[in-house]
mmCIF file of N, CA and C in Angstrom:
data_model
loop_
_atom_site.group_PDB
_atom_site.id
_atom_site.type_symbol
_atom_site.label_atom_id
_atom_site.label_comp_id
_atom_site.label_asym_id
_atom_site.label_seq_id
_atom_site.Cartn_x
_atom_site.Cartn_y
_atom_site.Cartn_z
ATOM 1 N N UNK A 1 -13.924 -45.055 -66.659
ATOM 2 C CA UNK A 1 -14.359 -44.884 -65.288
ATOM 3 C C UNK A 1 -15.369 -45.982 -64.973
ATOM 4 N N UNK A 2 -15.218 -46.614 -63.826
ATOM 5 C CA UNK A 2 -16.129 -47.699 -63.474
ATOM 6 C C UNK A 2 -17.313 -47.183 -62.650
ATOM 7 N N UNK A 3 -18.271 -48.061 -62.455
ATOM 8 C CA UNK A 3 -19.502 -47.691 -61.760
ATOM 9 C C UNK A 3 -19.234 -47.315 -60.307
ATOM 10 N N UNK A 4 -18.315 -48.007 -59.651
ATOM 11 C CA UNK A 4 -17.991 -47.685 -58.257
ATOM 12 C C UNK A 4 -17.435 -46.272 -58.130
ATOM 13 N N UNK A 5 -16.607 -45.877 -59.069
ATOM 14 C CA UNK A 5 -16.053 -44.529 -59.046
ATOM 15 C C UNK A 5 -17.117 -43.468 -59.236
ATOM 16 N N UNK A 6 -18.031 -43.730 -60.150
ATOM 17 C CA UNK A 6 -19.114 -42.779 -60.415
ATOM 18 C C UNK A 6 -20.025 -42.658 -59.200
ATOM 19 N N UNK A 7 -20.418 -43.812 -58.639
ATOM 20 C CA UNK A 7 -21.289 -43.780 -57.467
ATOM 21 C C UNK A 7 -20.592 -43.131 -56.273
ATOM 22 N N UNK A 8 -19.310 -43.360 -56.131
ATOM 23 C CA UNK A 8 -18.556 -42.719 -55.055
ATOM 24 C C UNK A 8 -18.523 -41.215 -55.212
ATOM 25 N N UNK A 9 -18.336 -40.759 -56.436
ATOM 26 C CA UNK A 9 -18.317 -39.322 -56.704
ATOM 27 C C UNK A 9 -19.673 -38.689 -56.427
ATOM 28 N N UNK A 10 -20.734 -39.336 -56.883
ATOM 29 C CA UNK A 10 -22.084 -38.822 -56.654
ATOM 30 C C UNK A 10 -22.403 -38.817 -55.161
ATOM 31 N N UNK A 11 -22.051 -39.885 -54.472
ATOM 32 C CA UNK A 11 -22.295 -39.970 -53.033
ATOM 33 C C UNK A 11 -21.550 -38.877 -52.280
ATOM 34 N N UNK A 12 -20.297 -38.658 -52.630
ATOM 35 C CA UNK A 12 -19.519 -37.601 -51.980
ATOM 36 C C UNK A 12 -20.125 -36.223 -52.233
ATOM 37 N N UNK A 13 -20.589 -35.994 -53.454
ATOM 38 C CA UNK A 13 -21.206 -34.708 -53.777
ATOM 39 C C UNK A 13 -22.495 -34.508 -52.980
ATOM 40 N N UNK A 14 -23.311 -35.552 -52.887
ATOM 41 C CA UNK A 14 -24.557 -35.444 -52.131
ATOM 42 C C UNK A 14 -24.297 -35.248 -50.642
ATOM 43 N N UNK A 15 -23.289 -35.932 -50.112
ATOM 44 C CA UNK A 15 -22.935 -35.737 -48.703
ATOM 45 C C UNK A 15 -22.489 -34.302 -48.456
ATOM 46 N N UNK A 16 -21.760 -33.739 -49.395
ATOM 47 C CA UNK A 16 -21.346 -32.348 -49.270
ATOM 48 C C UNK A 16 -22.525 -31.395 -49.268
ATOM 49 N N UNK A 17 -23.489 -31.640 -50.152
ATOM 50 C CA UNK A 17 -24.678 -30.788 -50.214
ATOM 51 C C UNK A 17 -25.528 -30.907 -48.953
ATOM 52 N N UNK A 18 -25.691 -32.132 -48.465
ATOM 53 C CA UNK A 18 -26.461 -32.330 -47.237
ATOM 54 C C UNK A 18 -25.745 -31.673 -46.062
ATOM 55 N N UNK A 19 -24.426 -31.808 -46.015
ATOM 56 C CA UNK A 19 -23.650 -31.162 -44.957
ATOM 57 C C UNK A 19 -23.792 -29.652 -44.987
ATOM 58 N N UNK A 20 -23.775 -29.088 -46.181
ATOM 59 C CA UNK A 20 -23.965 -27.646 -46.334
ATOM 60 C C UNK A 20 -25.355 -27.231 -45.858
ATOM 61 N N UNK A 21 -26.355 -28.010 -46.231
ATOM 62 C CA UNK A 21 -27.722 -27.708 -45.806
ATOM 63 C C UNK A 21 -27.888 -27.767 -44.295
ATOM 64 N N UNK A 22 -27.290 -28.768 -43.670
ATOM 65 C CA UNK A 22 -27.371 -28.894 -42.212
ATOM 66 C C UNK A 22 -26.640 -27.738 -41.540
ATOM 67 N N UNK A 23 -25.487 -27.354 -42.078
ATOM 68 C CA UNK A 23 -24.734 -26.231 -41.511
ATOM 69 C C UNK A 23 -25.525 -24.927 -41.635
ATOM 70 N N UNK A 24 -26.144 -24.709 -42.787
ATOM 71 C CA UNK A 24 -26.965 -23.506 -42.964
ATOM 72 C C UNK A 24 -28.176 -23.510 -42.034
ATOM 73 N N UNK A 25 -28.784 -24.679 -41.853
ATOM 74 C CA UNK A 25 -29.922 -24.772 -40.937
ATOM 75 C C UNK A 25 -29.491 -24.435 -39.517
ATOM 76 N N UNK A 26 -28.306 -24.887 -39.116
ATOM 77 C CA UNK A 26 -27.801 -24.569 -37.777
ATOM 78 C C UNK A 26 -27.560 -23.068 -37.628
ATOM 79 N N UNK A 27 -26.991 -22.455 -38.652
ATOM 80 C CA UNK A 27 -26.760 -21.004 -38.606
ATOM 81 C C UNK A 27 -28.089 -20.259 -38.529
ATOM 82 N N UNK A 28 -29.050 -20.659 -39.348
ATOM 83 C CA UNK A 28 -30.358 -20.008 -39.326
ATOM 84 C C UNK A 28 -31.056 -20.209 -37.980
ATOM 85 N N UNK A 29 -30.854 -21.366 -37.367
ATOM 86 C CA UNK A 29 -31.442 -21.628 -36.056
ATOM 87 C C UNK A 29 -30.878 -20.672 -35.013
ATOM 88 N N UNK A 30 -29.568 -20.481 -35.025
ATOM 89 C CA UNK A 30 -28.940 -19.548 -34.084
ATOM 90 C C UNK A 30 -29.428 -18.122 -34.345
ATOM 91 N N UNK A 31 -29.505 -17.737 -35.611
ATOM 92 C CA UNK A 31 -29.990 -16.395 -35.951
ATOM 93 C C UNK A 31 -31.429 -16.216 -35.482
ATOM 94 N N UNK A 32 -32.258 -17.252 -35.660
ATOM 95 C CA UNK A 32 -33.658 -17.151 -35.263
ATOM 96 C C UNK A 32 -33.807 -17.107 -33.745
ATOM 97 N N UNK A 33 -32.896 -17.751 -33.024
ATOM 98 C CA UNK A 33 -32.940 -17.677 -31.564
ATOM 99 C C UNK A 33 -32.523 -16.284 -31.096
ATOM 100 N N UNK A 34 -31.488 -15.721 -31.723
ATOM 101 C CA UNK A 34 -31.009 -14.396 -31.332
ATOM 102 C C UNK A 34 -31.955 -13.282 -31.781
ATOM 103 N N UNK A 35 -32.528 -13.416 -32.947
ATOM 104 C CA UNK A 35 -33.469 -12.434 -33.502
ATOM 105 C C UNK A 35 -34.758 -13.169 -33.883
ATOM 106 N N UNK A 36 -35.661 -13.386 -32.940
ATOM 107 C CA UNK A 36 -36.862 -14.197 -33.205
ATOM 108 C C UNK A 36 -37.668 -13.697 -34.407
ATOM 109 N N UNK A 37 -38.100 -14.657 -35.222
ATOM 110 C CA UNK A 37 -38.954 -14.346 -36.353
ATOM 111 C C UNK A 37 -38.237 -13.946 -37.622
ATOM 112 N N UNK A 38 -36.908 -13.921 -37.614
ATOM 113 C CA UNK A 38 -36.201 -13.475 -38.815
ATOM 114 C C UNK A 38 -36.137 -14.548 -39.888
ATOM 115 N N UNK A 39 -35.916 -15.800 -39.502
ATOM 116 C CA UNK A 39 -35.800 -16.855 -40.510
ATOM 117 C C UNK A 39 -36.980 -17.812 -40.496
ATOM 118 N N UNK A 40 -37.650 -17.952 -39.370
ATOM 119 C CA UNK A 40 -38.786 -18.858 -39.271
ATOM 120 C C UNK A 40 -38.404 -20.322 -39.221
ATOM 121 N N UNK A 41 -37.127 -20.626 -39.022
ATOM 122 C CA UNK A 41 -36.708 -22.025 -39.065
ATOM 123 C C UNK A 41 -37.201 -22.809 -37.855
ATOM 124 N N UNK A 42 -37.354 -22.155 -36.717
ATOM 125 C CA UNK A 42 -37.844 -22.856 -35.529
ATOM 126 C C UNK A 42 -39.257 -23.372 -35.787
ATOM 127 N N UNK A 43 -40.103 -22.548 -36.353
ATOM 128 C CA UNK A 43 -41.458 -22.969 -36.690
ATOM 129 C C UNK A 43 -41.481 -24.044 -37.759
ATOM 130 N N UNK A 44 -40.587 -23.929 -38.739
ATOM 131 C CA UNK A 44 -40.531 -24.931 -39.807
ATOM 132 C C UNK A 44 -40.080 -26.287 -39.282
ATOM 133 N N UNK A 45 -39.067 -26.296 -38.420
ATOM 134 C CA UNK A 45 -38.594 -27.563 -37.846
ATOM 135 C C UNK A 45 -39.675 -28.163 -36.957
ATOM 136 N N UNK A 46 -40.334 -27.330 -36.164
ATOM 137 C CA UNK A 46 -41.424 -27.818 -35.319
ATOM 138 C C UNK A 46 -42.555 -28.389 -36.169
ATOM 139 N N UNK A 47 -42.872 -27.736 -37.266
ATOM 140 C CA UNK A 47 -43.901 -28.244 -38.171
ATOM 141 C C UNK A 47 -43.516 -29.558 -38.820
ATOM 142 N N UNK A 48 -42.250 -29.683 -39.188
ATOM 143 C CA UNK A 48 -41.768 -30.928 -39.791
ATOM 144 C C UNK A 48 -41.866 -32.080 -38.805
ATOM 145 N N UNK A 49 -41.451 -31.854 -37.576
ATOM 146 C CA UNK A 49 -41.525 -32.907 -36.561
ATOM 147 C C UNK A 49 -42.978 -33.240 -36.251
ATOM 148 N N UNK A 50 -43.842 -32.245 -36.231
ATOM 149 C CA UNK A 50 -45.265 -32.485 -36.000
ATOM 150 C C UNK A 50 -45.863 -33.332 -37.111
ATOM 151 N N UNK A 51 -45.472 -33.080 -38.351
ATOM 152 C CA UNK A 51 -45.972 -33.890 -39.465
ATOM 153 C C UNK A 51 -45.555 -35.344 -39.310
ATOM 154 N N UNK A 52 -44.314 -35.574 -38.885
ATOM 155 C CA UNK A 52 -43.860 -36.949 -38.687
ATOM 156 C C UNK A 52 -44.611 -37.615 -37.536
ATOM 157 N N UNK A 53 -44.771 -36.909 -36.423
ATOM 158 C CA UNK A 53 -45.362 -37.534 -35.241
ATOM 159 C C UNK A 53 -46.881 -37.633 -35.308
ATOM 160 N N UNK A 54 -47.530 -36.910 -36.192
ATOM 161 C CA UNK A 54 -48.979 -37.020 -36.343
ATOM 162 C C UNK A 54 -49.398 -38.383 -36.884
ATOM 163 N N UNK A 55 -48.481 -39.086 -37.500
ATOM 164 C CA UNK A 55 -48.804 -40.375 -38.101
ATOM 165 C C UNK A 55 -48.447 -41.542 -37.194
ATOM 166 N N UNK A 56 -48.276 -41.300 -35.919
ATOM 167 C CA UNK A 56 -48.057 -42.357 -34.941
ATOM 168 C C UNK A 56 -46.709 -43.032 -35.082
ATOM 169 N N UNK A 57 -46.730 -44.351 -34.896
ATOM 170 C CA UNK A 57 -45.497 -45.136 -34.892
ATOM 171 C C UNK A 57 -44.807 -45.082 -36.251
ATOM 172 N N UNK A 58 -45.566 -45.100 -37.319
ATOM 173 C CA UNK A 58 -44.973 -45.043 -38.657
ATOM 174 C C UNK A 58 -44.209 -43.738 -38.844
ATOM 175 N N UNK A 59 -44.770 -42.646 -38.377
ATOM 176 C CA UNK A 59 -44.088 -41.361 -38.473
ATOM 177 C C UNK A 59 -42.824 -41.316 -37.639
ATOM 178 N N UNK A 60 -42.876 -41.904 -36.442
ATOM 179 C CA UNK A 60 -41.689 -41.940 -35.578
ATOM 180 C C UNK A 60 -40.596 -42.769 -36.231
ATOM 181 N N UNK A 61 -40.954 -43.927 -36.782
ATOM 182 C CA UNK A 61 -39.965 -44.779 -37.456
ATOM 183 C C UNK A 61 -39.381 -44.047 -38.655
ATOM 184 N N UNK A 62 -40.221 -43.364 -39.413
ATOM 185 C CA UNK A 62 -39.736 -42.595 -40.560
ATOM 186 C C UNK A 62 -38.789 -41.492 -40.114
ATOM 187 N N UNK A 63 -39.115 -40.817 -39.027
ATOM 188 C CA UNK A 63 -38.245 -39.772 -38.492
ATOM 189 C C UNK A 63 -36.899 -40.346 -38.067
ATOM 190 N N UNK A 64 -36.901 -41.521 -37.438
ATOM 191 C CA UNK A 64 -35.649 -42.164 -37.024
ATOM 192 C C UNK A 64 -34.816 -42.545 -38.239
ATOM 193 N N UNK A 65 -35.445 -43.103 -39.268
ATOM 194 C CA UNK A 65 -34.720 -43.468 -40.491
ATOM 195 C C UNK A 65 -34.157 -42.221 -41.157
ATOM 196 N N UNK A 66 -34.955 -41.171 -41.247
ATOM 197 C CA UNK A 66 -34.516 -39.907 -41.840
ATOM 198 C C UNK A 66 -33.322 -39.348 -41.077
ATOM 199 N N UNK A 67 -33.387 -39.381 -39.752
ATOM 200 C CA UNK A 67 -32.290 -38.868 -38.928
ATOM 201 C C UNK A 67 -31.029 -39.704 -39.116
ATOM 202 N N UNK A 68 -31.192 -41.027 -39.215
ATOM 203 C CA UNK A 68 -30.010 -41.884 -39.385
ATOM 204 C C UNK A 68 -29.347 -41.645 -40.736
ATOM 205 N N UNK A 69 -30.126 -41.327 -41.752
ATOM 206 C CA UNK A 69 -29.544 -41.019 -43.062
ATOM 207 C C UNK A 69 -28.765 -39.713 -42.996
ATOM 208 N N UNK A 70 -29.323 -38.713 -42.331
ATOM 209 C CA UNK A 70 -28.644 -37.424 -42.238
ATOM 210 C C UNK A 70 -27.398 -37.474 -41.365
ATOM 211 N N UNK A 71 -27.412 -38.311 -40.343
ATOM 212 C CA UNK A 71 -26.278 -38.334 -39.421
ATOM 213 C C UNK A 71 -25.144 -39.219 -39.914
ATOM 214 N N UNK A 72 -25.315 -39.897 -41.003
ATOM 215 C CA UNK A 72 -24.283 -40.805 -41.521
ATOM 216 C C UNK A 72 -23.169 -40.118 -42.210
#
């Protein structure tokens, strides 16, 4: 097995895990909107964005890079 095959397999596995995490976050978000306070994901996402934006331009750039990695 060559290095490209191994890296491709690892990349595909990580993309699958990230996709699963994003899907679960979306489900938890809907559940938290329908039943407020059950999962706490709205507060957690708001806190995460606040942590990024508290650091000014560097935080915004980091948030954009993070988002571009997740959306790929």
